[in-house]
Amino acid sequence: MPPKSNRKALCEYDKEIYRRRNEVERMFSLIKEKRRVATRYDKLDDTYVSFVNLAFINIASNDMFLM
């Protein structure tokens, strides 16, 4: 994470890694909006992964209509 601007000794960080981390966190935030995926009602791993994929498809299709 980037240091605060008022910090006396600034530590170095990789901006590209920080951007990627932010993208991943935002994706998890979007996926958690889908209640079934967030609470994981499915018993089998394959079923859960398929619902995660469906949630991503739903998110992607909604984003296409917003452009």
CSV table of N, CA, C and O in Angstrom, one decimal:
chain,number,residue,atom,x,y,z
A,1,MET,N,0.8,-1.2,0.0
A,1,MET,CA,0.0,0.0,0.0
A,1,MET,C,0.9,1.2,0.0
A,1,MET,O,2.0,1.2,0.6
A,2,PRO,N,0.4,2.3,-0.6
A,2,PRO,CA,1.2,3.5,-0.7
A,2,PRO,C,1.3,4.1,0.7
A,2,PRO,O,0.3,4.1,1.5
A,3,PRO,N,2.4,4.7,1.1
A,3,PRO,CA,2.5,5.4,2.4
A,3,PRO,C,1.7,6.7,2.4
A,3,PRO,O,1.4,7.3,1.3
A,4,LYS,N,1.3,7.2,3.6
A,4,LYS,CA,0.7,8.4,3.7
A,4,LYS,C,1.6,9.6,3.3
A,4,LYS,O,2.8,9.5,3.4
A,5,SER,N,1.0,10.6,2.7
A,5,SER,CA,1.9,11.7,2.2
A,5,SER,C,2.6,12.5,3.3
A,5,SER,O,3.6,13.1,3.0
A,6,ASN,N,2.1,12.4,4.5
A,6,ASN,CA,2.7,13.2,5.6
A,6,ASN,C,3.8,12.3,6.4
A,6,ASN,O,4.3,12.8,7.4
A,7,ARG,N,4.0,11.1,5.9
A,7,ARG,CA,5.0,10.3,6.6
A,7,ARG,C,6.4,10.8,6.4
A,7,ARG,O,6.8,11.2,5.3
A,8,LYS,N,7.2,10.8,7.5
A,8,LYS,CA,8.6,11.3,7.4
A,8,LYS,C,9.5,10.5,6.5
A,8,LYS,O,10.2,11.0,5.6
A,9,ALA,N,9.5,9.2,6.7
A,9,ALA,CA,10.3,8.3,6.0
A,9,ALA,C,9.4,7.5,5.0
A,9,ALA,O,8.7,6.5,5.5
A,10,LEU,N,9.4,7.9,3.8
A,10,LEU,CA,8.5,7.2,2.8
A,10,LEU,C,9.1,5.8,2.4
A,10,LEU,O,10.2,5.7,2.1
A,11,CYS,N,8.3,4.8,2.5
A,11,CYS,CA,8.7,3.5,2.0
A,11,CYS,C,8.3,3.3,0.6
A,11,CYS,O,7.3,3.9,0.1
A,12,GLU,N,9.1,2.5,-0.1
A,12,GLU,CA,8.8,2.2,-1.5
A,12,GLU,C,7.8,1.1,-1.7
A,12,GLU,O,7.6,0.2,-0.9
A,13,TYR,N,7.0,1.3,-2.8
A,13,TYR,CA,6.0,0.2,-3.1
A,13,TYR,C,5.9,0.2,-4.6
A,13,TYR,O,6.2,1.1,-5.3
A,14,ASP,N,5.4,-0.9,-5.1
A,14,ASP,CA,5.3,-1.1,-6.5
A,14,ASP,C,3.9,-0.7,-6.9
A,14,ASP,O,2.9,-1.3,-6.5
A,15,LYS,N,3.8,0.3,-7.8
A,15,LYS,CA,2.5,0.9,-8.1
A,15,LYS,C,1.7,-0.1,-9.0
A,15,LYS,O,0.4,-0.2,-8.8
A,16,GLU,N,2.3,-0.9,-9.8
A,16,GLU,CA,1.6,-1.9,-10.6
A,16,GLU,C,1.0,-3.0,-9.8
A,16,GLU,O,-0.1,-3.4,-10.0
A,17,ILE,N,1.7,-3.5,-8.8
A,17,ILE,CA,1.2,-4.5,-7.9
A,17,ILE,C,0.0,-4.0,-7.1
A,17,ILE,O,-1.0,-4.7,-6.9
A,18,TYR,N,0.1,-2.7,-6.7
A,18,TYR,CA,-1.0,-2.1,-5.9
A,18,TYR,C,-2.2,-2.0,-6.8
A,18,TYR,O,-3.3,-2.2,-6.3
A,19,ARG,N,-2.1,-1.6,-8.1
A,19,ARG,CA,-3.2,-1.5,-9.0
A,19,ARG,C,-3.9,-2.9,-9.2
A,19,ARG,O,-5.1,-3.0,-9.2
A,20,ARG,N,-3.1,-3.9,-9.4
A,20,ARG,CA,-3.6,-5.2,-9.6
A,20,ARG,C,-4.4,-5.7,-8.3
A,20,ARG,O,-5.4,-6.3,-8.4
A,21,ARG,N,-3.8,-5.4,-7.2
A,21,ARG,CA,-4.4,-5.8,-5.9
A,21,ARG,C,-5.8,-5.1,-5.8
A,21,ARG,O,-6.8,-5.7,-5.4
A,22,ASN,N,-5.8,-3.9,-6.1
A,22,ASN,CA,-7.1,-3.1,-6.1
A,22,ASN,C,-8.1,-3.7,-7.0
A,22,ASN,O,-9.3,-3.8,-6.7
A,23,GLU,N,-7.7,-4.1,-8.2
A,23,GLU,CA,-8.6,-4.8,-9.2
A,23,GLU,C,-9.2,-6.1,-8.6
A,23,GLU,O,-10.4,-6.3,-8.7
A,24,VAL,N,-8.3,-6.8,-8.0
A,24,VAL,CA,-8.8,-8.1,-7.4
A,24,VAL,C,-9.8,-7.9,-6.3
A,24,VAL,O,-10.8,-8.5,-6.2
A,25,GLU,N,-9.5,-6.9,-5.4
A,25,GLU,CA,-10.4,-6.6,-4.3
A,25,GLU,C,-11.7,-6.1,-4.8
A,25,GLU,O,-12.8,-6.4,-4.2
A,26,ARG,N,-11.7,-5.3,-5.8
A,26,ARG,CA,-13.0,-4.8,-6.4
A,26,ARG,C,-13.8,-6.0,-7.0
A,26,ARG,O,-15.0,-6.0,-6.9
A,27,MET,N,-13.1,-6.9,-7.6
A,27,MET,CA,-13.8,-8.1,-8.2
A,27,MET,C,-14.4,-8.9,-7.1
A,27,MET,O,-15.6,-9.4,-7.2
A,28,PHE,N,-13.7,-9.1,-6.0
A,28,PHE,CA,-14.3,-9.8,-4.8
A,28,PHE,C,-15.5,-9.1,-4.3
A,28,PHE,O,-16.5,-9.7,-3.9
A,29,SER,N,-15.4,-7.8,-4.2
A,29,SER,CA,-16.6,-7.0,-3.8
A,29,SER,C,-17.8,-7.2,-4.7
A,29,SER,O,-18.9,-7.4,-4.2
A,30,LEU,N,-17.6,-7.2,-6.0
A,30,LEU,CA,-18.7,-7.5,-6.9
A,30,LEU,C,-19.3,-8.8,-6.7
A,30,LEU,O,-20.5,-9.0,-6.8
A,31,ILE,N,-18.4,-9.8,-6.6
A,31,ILE,CA,-18.9,-11.2,-6.5
A,31,ILE,C,-19.6,-11.4,-5.2
A,31,ILE,O,-20.5,-12.2,-5.1
A,32,LYS,N,-19.2,-10.7,-4.1
A,32,LYS,CA,-19.9,-10.9,-2.8
A,32,LYS,C,-21.3,-10.3,-2.8
A,32,LYS,O,-22.1,-10.6,-2.0
A,33,GLU,N,-21.6,-9.5,-3.8
A,33,GLU,CA,-23.0,-8.9,-4.0
A,33,GLU,C,-24.0,-10.0,-4.3
A,33,GLU,O,-25.2,-9.9,-4.1
A,34,LYS,N,-23.5,-11.1,-4.9
A,34,LYS,CA,-24.3,-12.2,-5.3
A,34,LYS,C,-24.4,-13.1,-4.0
A,34,LYS,O,-23.5,-13.8,-3.6
A,35,ARG,N,-25.6,-13.1,-3.4
A,35,ARG,CA,-25.7,-13.7,-2.1
A,35,ARG,C,-25.4,-15.2,-2.1
A,35,ARG,O,-24.8,-15.7,-1.2
A,36,ARG,N,-25.9,-15.9,-3.1
A,36,ARG,CA,-25.7,-17.4,-3.1
A,36,ARG,C,-24.2,-17.7,-3.2
A,36,ARG,O,-23.7,-18.7,-2.5
A,37,VAL,N,-23.4,-16.9,-3.9
A,37,VAL,CA,-22.0,-17.2,-4.0
A,37,VAL,C,-21.3,-16.8,-2.7
A,37,VAL,O,-20.4,-17.5,-2.2
A,38,ALA,N,-21.7,-15.7,-2.1
A,38,ALA,CA,-21.0,-15.2,-0.9
A,38,ALA,C,-21.3,-16.1,0.3
A,38,ALA,O,-20.4,-16.3,1.1
A,39,THR,N,-22.5,-16.7,0.4
A,39,THR,CA,-22.8,-17.5,1.6
A,39,THR,C,-22.5,-19.0,1.3
A,39,THR,O,-22.4,-19.8,2.2
A,40,ARG,N,-22.2,-19.4,0.1
A,40,ARG,CA,-21.8,-20.7,-0.3
A,40,ARG,C,-22.8,-21.8,0.2
A,40,ARG,O,-22.4,-22.5,1.1
A,41,TYR,N,-23.9,-21.9,-0.4
A,41,TYR,CA,-24.9,-22.9,0.0
A,41,TYR,C,-24.6,-24.2,-0.7
A,41,TYR,O,-25.2,-25.2,-0.3
A,42,ASP,N,-23.8,-24.3,-1.7
A,42,ASP,CA,-23.5,-25.5,-2.4
A,42,ASP,C,-22.6,-26.4,-1.7
A,42,ASP,O,-21.6,-26.0,-1.0
A,43,LYS,N,-22.8,-27.7,-1.8
A,43,LYS,CA,-22.0,-28.7,-1.1
A,43,LYS,C,-20.8,-29.1,-1.9
A,43,LYS,O,-19.8,-29.4,-1.3
A,44,LEU,N,-20.9,-29.2,-3.2
A,44,LEU,CA,-19.8,-29.6,-4.0
A,44,LEU,C,-19.0,-28.5,-4.6
A,44,LEU,O,-19.5,-27.4,-4.9
A,45,ASP,N,-17.7,-28.7,-4.6
A,45,ASP,CA,-16.8,-27.6,-5.1
A,45,ASP,C,-17.1,-27.3,-6.6
A,45,ASP,O,-17.1,-26.1,-7.0
A,46,ASP,N,-17.4,-28.3,-7.4
A,46,ASP,CA,-17.7,-28.0,-8.8
A,46,ASP,C,-19.0,-27.1,-9.0
A,46,ASP,O,-19.0,-26.3,-9.8
A,47,THR,N,-20.0,-27.4,-8.1
A,47,THR,CA,-21.2,-26.6,-8.2
A,47,THR,C,-20.9,-25.1,-7.8
A,47,THR,O,-21.4,-24.2,-8.4
A,48,TYR,N,-20.1,-25.0,-6.8
A,48,TYR,CA,-19.7,-23.6,-6.3
A,48,TYR,C,-18.9,-22.9,-7.4
A,48,TYR,O,-19.2,-21.7,-7.7
A,49,VAL,N,-18.0,-23.5,-8.0
A,49,VAL,CA,-17.2,-22.9,-9.1
A,49,VAL,C,-18.1,-22.5,-10.3
A,49,VAL,O,-17.9,-21.4,-10.9
A,50,SER,N,-19.1,-23.3,-10.6
A,50,SER,CA,-20.0,-23.0,-11.7
A,50,SER,C,-20.8,-21.8,-11.3
A,50,SER,O,-21.0,-20.9,-12.2
A,51,PHE,N,-21.2,-21.6,-10.1
A,51,PHE,CA,-22.0,-20.4,-9.7
A,51,PHE,C,-21.1,-19.2,-9.7
A,51,PHE,O,-21.5,-18.1,-10.0
A,52,VAL,N,-19.8,-19.3,-9.3
A,52,VAL,CA,-18.9,-18.2,-9.4
A,52,VAL,C,-18.7,-17.8,-10.8
A,52,VAL,O,-18.8,-16.6,-11.1
A,53,ASN,N,-18.6,-18.7,-11.7
A,53,ASN,CA,-18.5,-18.4,-13.2
A,53,ASN,C,-19.8,-17.7,-13.7
A,53,ASN,O,-19.7,-16.7,-14.4
A,54,LEU,N,-20.9,-18.2,-13.3
A,54,LEU,CA,-22.2,-17.5,-13.6
A,54,LEU,C,-22.3,-16.1,-13.1
A,54,LEU,O,-22.7,-15.2,-13.8
A,55,ALA,N,-21.8,-15.9,-11.9
A,55,ALA,CA,-21.8,-14.6,-11.3
A,55,ALA,C,-20.9,-13.6,-12.1
A,55,ALA,O,-21.3,-12.5,-12.4
A,56,PHE,N,-19.7,-14.1,-12.5
A,56,PHE,CA,-18.8,-13.3,-13.3
A,56,PHE,C,-19.4,-13.0,-14.7
A,56,PHE,O,-19.3,-11.9,-15.2
A,57,ILE,N,-20.1,-14.0,-15.3
A,57,ILE,CA,-20.8,-13.7,-16.6
A,57,ILE,C,-21.9,-12.7,-16.4
A,57,ILE,O,-22.0,-11.8,-17.2
A,58,ASN,N,-22.6,-12.8,-15.3
A,58,ASN,CA,-23.7,-11.8,-15.0
A,58,ASN,C,-23.1,-10.4,-14.9
A,58,ASN,O,-23.6,-9.4,-15.4
A,59,ILE,N,-22.0,-10.3,-14.1
A,59,ILE,CA,-21.3,-9.0,-13.9
A,59,ILE,C,-20.8,-8.4,-15.3
A,59,ILE,O,-21.0,-7.3,-15.6
A,60,ALA,N,-20.2,-9.3,-16.0
A,60,ALA,CA,-19.6,-8.9,-17.3
A,60,ALA,C,-20.7,-8.4,-18.3
A,60,ALA,O,-20.6,-7.4,-19.0
A,61,SER,N,-21.8,-9.1,-18.3
A,61,SER,CA,-22.9,-8.8,-19.2
A,61,SER,C,-23.6,-7.5,-18.8
A,61,SER,O,-23.9,-6.7,-19.6
A,62,ASN,N,-23.7,-7.2,-17.5
A,62,ASN,CA,-24.2,-6.0,-17.0
A,62,ASN,C,-23.3,-4.8,-17.4
A,62,ASN,O,-23.7,-3.7,-17.7
A,63,ASP,N,-22.0,-5.0,-17.3
A,63,ASP,CA,-21.0,-4.0,-17.6
A,63,ASP,C,-21.1,-3.6,-19.1
A,63,ASP,O,-20.9,-2.5,-19.5
A,64,MET,N,-21.3,-4.6,-20.0
A,64,MET,CA,-21.4,-4.4,-21.4
A,64,MET,C,-22.5,-3.4,-21.7
A,64,MET,O,-22.4,-2.6,-22.6
A,65,PHE,N,-23.6,-3.6,-21.0
A,65,PHE,CA,-24.8,-2.7,-21.3
A,65,PHE,C,-24.6,-1.3,-20.8
A,65,PHE,O,-25.3,-0.4,-21.2
A,66,LEU,N,-23.7,-1.1,-19.8
A,66,LEU,CA,-23.5,0.2,-19.2
A,66,LEU,C,-22.6,1.1,-20.1
A,66,LEU,O,-22.5,2.3,-19.9
A,67,MET,N,-21.8,0.5,-21.0
A,67,MET,CA,-20.9,1.2,-21.8
A,67,MET,C,-21.6,2.1,-22.8
A,67,MET,O,-22.6,2.0,-23.3
